[in-house]
Amino acid sequence: EQKRIEEERLAEEKKKQEAAAAAAAQPQPPATQAAAQALRPGTLVNLSDPGVMPPELASQSQLQYPPIALRQRVEGVVELSLLVDEKGSVADAQVVRGAGGRAGLNEAAVESVKRRKYRPATKDGVPVKVWISVSVKFQLPK
């Protein structure tokens, strides 16, 4: 009886080893290829992630100085965070640090950057969405 049980156990172990060997023989995609397969156009990624190329400014319209700021002779810098989508458009713009006051510089900066067009960011050749930081400087004409 013990001999029969031992033979059955050995036969089970042999089957498991053969199954493991067959599974190991099948080609597995490399980790980078599996990650690239999971990455779709429009996926939100961090600019600091490996393999991410930042978006490049392709076109921008003329910055419109707010009339109130001109009359009050107000200058300033507005720091913004932009979400550039996979098509290169600005999908969202948020003021990180405003110019202060009520001269309309923050609103004018947001309006200006929303009209910009970028060459989209890419990760491993796939166009993706990223958040970037930009500054808009308002300087009075001389």
Backbone as a printed PyTorch tensor [residue, N CA C, xyz], in Angstrom:
tensor([[[  0.8260,  -1.2070,   0.0000],
         [  0.0000,   0.0000,   0.0000],
         [  0.8650,   1.2640,   0.0000]],

        [[  1.8940,   1.2950,   0.8550],
         [  2.7890,   2.4610,   0.9190],
         [  3.5320,   2.6530,  -0.3930]],

        [[  3.9340,   1.5760,  -1.0100],
         [  4.6540,   1.6580,  -2.2780],
         [  3.7570,   2.2810,  -3.3510]],

        [[  2.4840,   1.8950,  -3.3850],
         [  1.5430,   2.4470,  -4.3550],
         [  1.3410,   3.9520,  -4.1190]],

        [[  1.2020,   4.3800,  -2.8670],
         [  1.0250,   5.7920,  -2.5310],
         [  2.2580,   6.6020,  -2.9440]],

        [[  3.4320,   6.0420,  -2.6880],
         [  4.6870,   6.7150,  -3.0620],
         [  4.8030,   6.8570,  -4.5730]],

        [[  4.4150,   5.8270,  -5.3260],
         [  4.4540,   5.8870,  -6.7900],
         [  3.4880,   6.9430,  -7.3170]],

        [[  2.3000,   7.0470,  -6.7260],
         [  1.3310,   8.0640,  -7.1320],
         [  1.8680,   9.4710,  -6.8730]],

        [[  2.5170,   9.6570,  -5.6850],
         [  3.0870,  10.9680,  -5.3450],
         [  4.1770,  11.3430,  -6.3420]],

        [[  5.0510,  10.3830,  -6.6830],
         [  6.1190,  10.6390,  -7.6510],
         [  5.5420,  10.9590,  -9.0300]],

        [[  4.4660,  10.2740,  -9.4310],
         [  3.8330,  10.5300, -10.7210],
         [  3.2340,  11.9400, -10.7400]],

        [[  2.6150,  12.3800,  -9.6260],
         [  2.0690,  13.7440,  -9.5350],
         [  3.1770,  14.7830,  -9.6490]],

        [[  4.2810,  14.5610,  -8.9530],
         [  5.4160,  15.5090,  -9.0130],
         [  5.9640,  15.6070, -10.4310]],

        [[  6.0390,  14.4650, -11.1130],
         [  6.5560,  14.4540, -12.4840],
         [  5.6330,  15.2440, -13.4100]],

        [[  4.3050,  15.0930, -13.2260],
         [  3.3460,  15.8560, -14.0320],
         [  3.4960,  17.3490, -13.7950]],

        [[  3.6710,  17.7470, -12.5400],
         [  3.8320,  19.1630, -12.2050],
         [  5.0980,  19.7290, -12.8430]],

        [[  6.1910,  18.9590, -12.7820],
         [  7.4490,  19.4060, -13.3850],
         [  7.3020,  19.5600, -14.8990]],

        [[  6.6270,  18.6150, -15.5380],
         [  6.4310,  18.6850, -16.9900],
         [  5.5660,  19.8940, -17.3640]],

        [[  4.5350,  20.1600, -16.5810],
         [  3.6660,  21.3090, -16.8450],
         [  4.4400,  22.6180, -16.6680]],

        [[  5.2750,  22.6860, -15.6440],
         [  6.0870,  23.8890, -15.4110],
         [  7.0820,  24.0850, -16.5430]],

        [[  7.6800,  22.9910, -17.0160],
         [  8.6380,  23.0860, -18.1140],
         [  7.9490,  23.5440, -19.3970]],

        [[  6.7390,  23.0500, -19.6490],
         [  5.9940,  23.4530, -20.8490],
         [  5.6250,  24.9300, -20.7760]],

        [[  5.2330,  25.4100, -19.6030],
         [  4.8760,  26.8250, -19.4400],
         [  6.1080,  27.7150, -19.6190]],

        [[  7.2310,  27.2630, -19.1210],
         [  8.4660,  28.0490, -19.2400],
         [  8.9500,  28.0990, -20.6840]],

        [[  8.6200,  27.0700, -21.4670],
         [  9.0740,  27.0300, -22.8560],
         [  8.3050,  28.0030, -23.7420]],

        [[  7.1040,  28.4190, -23.3310],
         [  6.3260,  29.3520, -24.1380],
         [  6.9340,  30.7460, -24.0130]],

        [[  7.0290,  31.4880, -25.1440],
         [  7.6360,  32.8200, -25.0950],
         [  6.7660,  33.7930, -24.2980]],

        [[  7.4060,  34.5620, -23.4510],
         [  6.7330,  35.5840, -22.6550],
         [  7.1670,  36.9430, -23.1730]],

        [[  6.2240,  37.9040, -23.3030],
         [  6.6280,  39.2350, -23.7740],
         [  7.5030,  39.9230, -22.7380]],

        [[  8.5010,  40.6920, -23.1810],
         [  9.3230,  41.4250, -22.2280],
         [  8.4790,  42.4200, -21.4390]],

        [[  8.9700,  42.7850, -20.2760],
         [  8.2210,  43.6960, -19.4030],
         [  7.9530,  45.0230, -20.0990]],

        [[  8.9250,  45.5370, -20.8430],
         [  8.7320,  46.8190, -21.5070],
         [  7.6650,  46.7120, -22.5870]],

        [[  7.6260,  45.5790, -23.2800],
         [  6.6180,  45.3820, -24.3120],
         [  5.2380,  45.2790, -23.6710]],

        [[  5.1430,  44.6030, -22.5330],
         [  3.8610,  44.4980, -21.8450],
         [  3.4020,  45.8630, -21.3650]],

        [[  4.3300,  46.6800, -20.8780],
         [  3.9790,  48.0300, -20.4230],
         [  3.5270,  48.8880, -21.5990]],

        [[  4.1960,  48.7510, -22.7460],
         [  3.8210,  49.5340, -23.9250],
         [  2.4440,  49.1170, -24.4290]],

        [[  2.1250,  47.8210, -24.2910],
         [  0.8120,  47.3650, -24.7190],
         [ -0.2800,  47.9780, -23.8390]],

        [[  0.0140,  48.1910, -22.5660],
         [ -0.9710,  48.7560, -21.6510],
         [ -1.1230,  50.2600, -21.8600]],

        [[ -0.1110,  50.9130, -22.4290],
         [ -0.1390,  52.3610, -22.6320],
         [ -0.9620,  52.6820, -23.8730]],

        [[ -1.9960,  53.4950, -23.6750],
         [ -2.8620,  53.8930, -24.7900],
         [ -2.7070,  55.3840, -25.0300]],

        [[ -2.9640,  55.8490, -26.2520],
         [ -2.9510,  57.2920, -26.5000],
         [ -3.9260,  57.9970, -25.5630]],

        [[ -3.4730,  59.0940, -24.9840],
         [ -4.3220,  59.8520, -24.0750],
         [ -4.1850,  59.4760, -22.6230]],

        [[ -3.3360,  58.5060, -22.3240],
         [ -3.1040,  58.1280, -20.9330],
         [ -2.3860,  59.2670, -20.2250]],

        [[ -2.8060,  59.5880, -19.0020],
         [ -2.1620,  60.6300, -18.2150],
         [ -0.9090,  60.0560, -17.5710]],

        [[  0.2390,  60.6850, -17.8350],
         [  1.5080,  60.2430, -17.2530],
         [  2.2000,  61.4270, -16.5990]],

        [[  3.1790,  61.1220, -15.7610],
         [  3.9950,  62.1710, -15.1530],
         [  5.1160,  62.5400, -16.1040]],

        [[  5.4110,  63.8100, -16.1560],
         [  6.4840,  64.2920, -17.0210],
         [  7.8260,  63.6890, -16.6200]],

        [[  7.9690,  63.3290, -15.3440],
         [  9.2300,  62.7910, -14.8390],
         [  9.3640,  61.2780, -15.0400]],

        [[  8.3260,  60.6190, -15.5630],
         [  8.4040,  59.1780, -15.8000],
         [  9.4660,  58.8700, -16.8470]],

        [[ 10.1270,  57.7190, -16.7400],
         [ 11.1230,  57.3580, -17.7560],
         [ 10.4620,  57.1590, -19.1210]],

        [[ 11.1300,  57.6350, -20.1590],
         [ 10.6350,  57.4750, -21.5240],
         [  9.6560,  58.5410, -21.9670]],

        [[  9.3760,  59.5440, -21.1220],
         [  8.4170,  60.5920, -21.4770],
         [  9.1560,  61.7810, -22.0890]],

        [[  8.7310,  62.1620, -23.2950],
         [  9.2670,  63.3550, -23.9610],
         [  8.2500,  64.4740, -23.7470]],

        [[  8.6890,  65.6360, -23.2410],
         [  7.7420,  66.7140, -22.9360],
         [  7.1150,  67.3160, -24.1860]],

        [[  5.9530,  67.9640, -24.0230],
         [  5.3380,  68.6340, -25.1700],
         [  6.1790,  69.8450, -25.5730]],

        [[  6.0860,  70.2120, -26.8590],
         [  6.8160,  71.3800, -27.3660],
         [  5.8030,  72.3840, -27.8990]],

        [[  6.0060,  73.6490, -27.5570],
         [  5.1090,  74.7040, -27.9970],
         [  5.1760,  74.8280, -29.5160]],

        [[  4.0190,  74.7240, -30.1720],
         [  3.9550,  74.8190, -31.6250],
         [  3.4510,  76.1940, -32.0620]],

        [[  2.4580,  76.7360, -31.3390],
         [  1.9500,  78.0630, -31.6850],
         [  1.2570,  78.6840, -30.4770]],

        [[  1.3020,  80.0080, -30.4610],
         [  0.6030,  80.7400, -29.4060],
         [  0.1280,  82.0630, -29.9710]],

        [[ -0.9680,  82.5520, -29.4100],
         [ -1.5010,  83.8220, -29.8680],
         [ -0.8630,  84.9640, -29.0740]],

        [[ -1.0670,  86.1680, -29.5590],
         [ -0.5350,  87.3530, -28.9020],
         [ -1.1670,  87.5100, -27.5160]],

        [[ -0.3540,  87.7770, -26.5110],
         [ -0.8380,  87.9910, -25.1530],
         [ -1.5780,  89.3250, -25.0900]],

        [[ -2.8270,  89.2850, -24.6310],
         [ -3.6430,  90.4880, -24.5200],
         [ -3.5010,  91.0630, -23.1150]],

        [[ -2.8870,  92.2320, -23.0220],
         [ -2.7180,  92.9020, -21.7370],
         [ -4.0800,  93.4400, -21.3150]],

        [[ -4.5550,  93.1230, -20.1150],
         [ -5.8660,  93.6170, -19.6810],
         [ -5.8850,  95.1480, -19.6120]],

        [[ -6.9300,  95.7900, -20.1410],
         [ -7.0090,  97.2560, -20.1400],
         [ -6.8980,  97.8730, -18.7410]],

        [[ -7.4820,  97.2270, -17.7510],
         [ -7.3980,  97.7590, -16.3830],
         [ -5.9460,  97.7610, -15.9090]],

        [[ -5.2270,  96.6770, -16.1940],
         [ -3.8230,  96.5940, -15.7860],
         [ -2.9910,  97.6450, -16.5070]],

        [[ -3.3110,  97.9230, -17.7580],
         [ -2.6040,  98.9740, -18.4930],
         [ -2.8460, 100.3350, -17.8390]],

        [[ -4.1050, 100.6300, -17.5270],
         [ -4.4310, 101.9160, -16.9070],
         [ -3.7650, 102.0620, -15.5370]],

        [[ -3.7360, 100.9640, -14.7860],
         [ -3.1530, 101.0110, -13.4440],
         [ -1.6390, 100.7860, -13.4710]],

        [[ -1.0860, 100.5210, -14.6490],
         [  0.3400, 100.2750, -14.8460],
         [  0.8370,  99.1130, -13.9790]],

        [[  0.0750,  98.0070, -14.0200],
         [  0.3900,  96.8130, -13.2230],
         [  1.1650,  95.8170, -14.0790]],

        [[  2.2480,  95.2840, -13.5170],
         [  3.0200,  94.2270, -14.1550],
         [  3.0200,  93.0200, -13.2230]],

        [[  3.3710,  91.8650, -13.7570],
         [  3.4550,  90.6840, -12.9030],
         [  3.6840,  89.4120, -13.6930]],

        [[  3.9120,  88.3520, -12.9300],
         [  4.1210,  87.0240, -13.5130],
         [  3.0680,  86.0930, -12.9290]],

        [[  2.4300,  85.3160, -13.8020],
         [  1.4330,  84.3400, -13.3880],
         [  2.0090,  82.9460, -13.6490]],

        [[  2.0870,  82.1420, -12.5840],
         [  2.5610,  80.7560, -12.7010],
         [  1.3360,  79.8650, -12.8910]],

        [[  1.3730,  79.0240, -13.9380],
         [  0.2360,  78.1630, -14.2580],
         [  0.6550,  76.7080, -14.3820]],

        [[ -0.3000,  75.8340, -14.1930],
         [ -0.1250,  74.4160, -14.4550],
         [ -1.0960,  74.0660, -15.5760]],

        [[ -0.5740,  73.5010, -16.6700],
         [ -1.3960,  73.1900, -17.8500],
         [ -1.4760,  71.6930, -18.0610]],

        [[ -2.6640,  71.2330, -18.4330],
         [ -2.8390,  69.8500, -18.8680],
         [ -2.8540,  69.8600, -20.3830]],

        [[ -1.7850,  69.3260, -20.9790],
         [ -1.6830,  69.2400, -22.4380],
         [ -2.1210,  67.8330, -22.8300]],

        [[ -3.1660,  67.7620, -23.6770],
         [ -3.6960,  66.4470, -24.0410],
         [ -2.8990,  65.8030, -25.1710]],

        [[ -3.3410,  64.5970, -25.5650],
         [ -2.6140,  63.8130, -26.5740],
         [ -2.6900,  64.4170, -27.9700]],

        [[ -3.5420,  65.4420, -28.1600],
         [ -3.6270,  66.1260, -29.4520],
         [ -2.8250,  67.4230, -29.4550]],

        [[ -2.2770,  67.7950, -28.2880],
         [ -1.4830,  69.0150, -28.2000],
         [ -2.2740,  70.2360, -27.7730]],

        [[ -3.5380,  70.0460, -27.4270],
         [ -4.3670,  71.1630, -26.9640],
         [ -4.2610,  71.2910, -25.4480]],

        [[ -4.5040,  72.5010, -24.9520],
         [ -4.5190,  72.7240, -23.5100],
         [ -5.9240,  72.3780, -23.0150]],

        [[ -6.0330,  71.2730, -22.2820],
         [ -7.3240,  70.7980, -21.7930],
         [ -7.7310,  71.4940, -20.5010]],

        [[ -6.7510,  71.9360, -19.7160],
         [ -7.0380,  72.6010, -18.4460],
         [ -5.8750,  73.5150, -18.0990]],

        [[ -6.1910,  74.6240, -17.4460],
         [ -5.1630,  75.5740, -16.9960],
         [ -5.5510,  76.0380, -15.5990]],

        [[ -4.6260,  75.8750, -14.6560],
         [ -4.8790,  76.2670, -13.2820],
         [ -3.7940,  77.2330, -12.8180]],

        [[ -4.2240,  78.2980, -12.1370],
         [ -3.2780,  79.2680, -11.5980],
         [ -2.6330,  78.6690, -10.3520]],

        [[ -1.2960,  78.5950, -10.3680],
         [ -0.5490,  78.0870,  -9.2270],
         [ -0.1760,  79.2520,  -8.3120]],

        [[  0.3190,  80.3150,  -8.9450],
         [  0.6520,  81.5320,  -8.1900],
         [  0.2680,  82.7200,  -9.0570]],

        [[ -0.7080,  83.4650,  -8.5850],
         [ -1.2250,  84.5920,  -9.3520],
         [ -0.3830,  85.8480,  -9.1920]],

        [[ -0.6880,  86.8170, -10.0420],
         [  0.0280,  88.0910, -10.0190],
         [ -0.5010,  89.0000,  -8.9110]],

        [[ -1.6570,  88.6800,  -8.3320],
         [ -2.2150,  89.4850,  -7.2540],
         [ -2.9780,  90.6770,  -7.7980]],

        [[ -3.7760,  91.2620,  -6.9320],
         [ -4.5630,  92.4150,  -7.3480],
         [ -5.7730,  92.0120,  -8.1650]],

        [[ -6.5050,  93.0420,  -8.6170],
         [ -7.7250,  92.8010,  -9.3960],
         [ -7.5990,  93.4010, -10.7920]],

        [[ -6.4070,  93.3390, -11.3340],
         [ -6.1780,  93.9500, -12.6380],
         [ -6.4920,  93.0000, -13.7930]],

        [[ -6.8060,  91.7310, -13.4930],
         [ -7.1800,  90.7900, -14.5430],
         [ -6.0160,  90.0370, -15.1640]],

        [[ -4.8190,  90.1060, -14.5590],
         [ -3.6620,  89.4180, -15.1500],
         [ -3.8320,  87.8970, -15.1100]],

        [[ -4.3430,  87.3620, -14.0090],
         [ -4.5060,  85.9040, -13.9010],
         [ -5.4700,  85.3770, -14.9640]],

        [[ -6.5950,  86.0660, -15.1280],
         [ -7.5870,  85.6360, -16.1160],
         [ -7.0350,  85.7370, -17.5370]],

        [[ -6.3080,  86.8150, -17.8150],
         [ -5.7230,  86.9990, -19.1510],
         [ -4.6770,  85.9160, -19.4310]],

        [[ -3.9150,  85.5300, -18.4050],
         [ -2.9130,  84.4740, -18.5800],
         [ -3.5910,  83.1490, -18.9180]],

        [[ -4.6680,  82.8190, -18.2100],
         [ -5.3930,  81.5660, -18.4710],
         [ -5.9660,  81.5760, -19.8890]],

        [[ -6.5850,  82.6900, -20.2820],
         [ -7.1390,  82.8070, -21.6390],
         [ -6.0480,  82.6100, -22.6920]],

        [[ -4.9060,  83.2050, -22.4420],
         [ -3.8010,  83.1330, -23.4070],
         [ -3.2840,  81.7050, -23.5760]],

        [[ -3.0380,  81.0100, -22.4640],
         [ -2.4590,  79.6660, -22.5740],
         [ -3.4570,  78.6560, -23.1290]],

        [[ -4.7480,  78.8870, -22.9520],
         [ -5.7460,  77.9510, -23.4900],
         [ -5.7910,  77.9930, -25.0190]],

        [[ -5.2860,  79.0620, -25.6240],
         [ -5.2440,  79.1570, -27.0870],
         [ -3.9530,  78.5720, -27.6720]],

        [[ -3.0330,  78.1580, -26.8380],
         [ -1.7750,  77.5890, -27.3250],
         [ -1.9820,  76.2020, -27.9210]],

        [[ -1.0860,  75.8520, -28.8480],
         [ -1.0420,  74.5030, -29.4060],
         [  0.3630,  73.9540, -29.1720]],

        [[  0.4290,  72.6860, -28.8120],
         [  1.6970,  72.0050, -28.5450],
         [  1.8260,  70.7900, -29.4350]],

        [[  3.0740,  70.3700, -29.6500],
         [  3.3070,  69.0230, -30.1590],
         [  3.1720,  68.1570, -28.9110]],

        [[  2.2940,  67.1580, -28.9230],
         [  1.9880,  66.4340, -27.6820],
         [  3.1980,  65.7060, -27.0900]],

        [[  3.1090,  65.5000, -25.7860],
         [  4.1140,  64.6910, -25.0960],
         [  3.9630,  63.2500, -25.5640]],

        [[  5.0490,  62.5010, -25.5180],
         [  4.9890,  61.0890, -25.8900],
         [  5.7050,  60.2530, -24.8470]],

        [[  5.2290,  59.0370, -24.7070],
         [  5.9230,  58.0490, -23.8780],
         [  6.1000,  56.8230, -24.7480]],

        [[  7.3380,  56.4740, -24.9910],
         [  7.6660,  55.3420, -25.8620],
         [  6.9650,  55.4650, -27.2120]],

        [[  6.8750,  56.7140, -27.7320],
         [  6.2970,  56.9640, -29.0380],
         [  4.7770,  57.1090, -29.0610]],

        [[  4.1160,  56.9490, -27.9160],
         [  2.6540,  57.0480, -27.8390],
         [  2.2830,  58.4280, -27.3000]],

        [[  1.3970,  59.1850, -27.9990],
         [  1.0000,  60.5080, -27.4900],
         [  0.2030,  60.3740, -26.1950]],

        [[  0.5980,  61.1570, -25.1900],
         [ -0.0150,  61.0640, -23.8620],
         [ -0.3580,  62.4440, -23.3240]],

        [[ -1.1420,  62.4760, -22.2450],
         [ -1.4590,  63.7200, -21.5420],
         [ -0.4460,  63.9360, -20.4270]],

        [[ -0.0510,  65.1910, -20.2250],
         [  0.8430,  65.5370, -19.1150],
         [  0.4830,  66.9050, -18.5610]],

        [[  0.8200,  67.1150, -17.3020],
         [  0.7290,  68.4320, -16.6810],
         [  2.0970,  69.0850, -16.8060]],

        [[  2.1210,  70.3450, -17.2350],
         [  3.3750,  71.0940, -17.3190],
         [  3.2060,  72.4230, -16.6020]],

        [[  4.3160,  73.0130, -16.2110],
         [  4.3030,  74.3140, -15.5660],
         [  4.7640,  75.3760, -16.5540]],

        [[  4.0730,  76.5070, -16.5760],
         [  4.4650,  77.6290, -17.4500],
         [  4.3180,  78.9310, -16.6610]],

        [[  5.0440,  79.9250, -17.1100],
         [  4.9490,  81.2680, -16.5460],
         [  4.5350,  82.2250, -17.6470]],

        [[  3.6290,  83.1340, -17.3260],
         [  3.2280,  84.1760, -18.2650],
         [  3.6240,  85.5020, -17.6260]],

        [[  4.4870,  86.2350, -18.3360],
         [  4.9970,  87.5100, -17.8020],
         [  4.2770,  88.6760, -18.4600]],

        [[  3.7270,  89.5360, -17.6510],
         [  3.0930,  90.7540, -18.1200],
         [  4.0310,  91.9170, -17.8420]],

        [[  4.4770,  92.5540, -18.9060],
         [  5.4030,  93.6840, -18.7880],
         [  4.8370,  94.8250, -19.6190]],

        [[  4.7620,  95.9760, -18.9970],
         [  4.1980,  97.1410, -19.6930],
         [  5.0340,  97.5140, -20.9060]],

        [[  4.3590,  97.9010, -22.0120],
         [  5.1000,  98.3380, -23.1770],
         [  5.8490,  99.6350, -22.8650]],

        [[  7.0030,  99.8020, -23.4740],
         [  7.8310, 100.9880, -23.2040],
         [  7.5330, 102.0820, -24.1840]]])
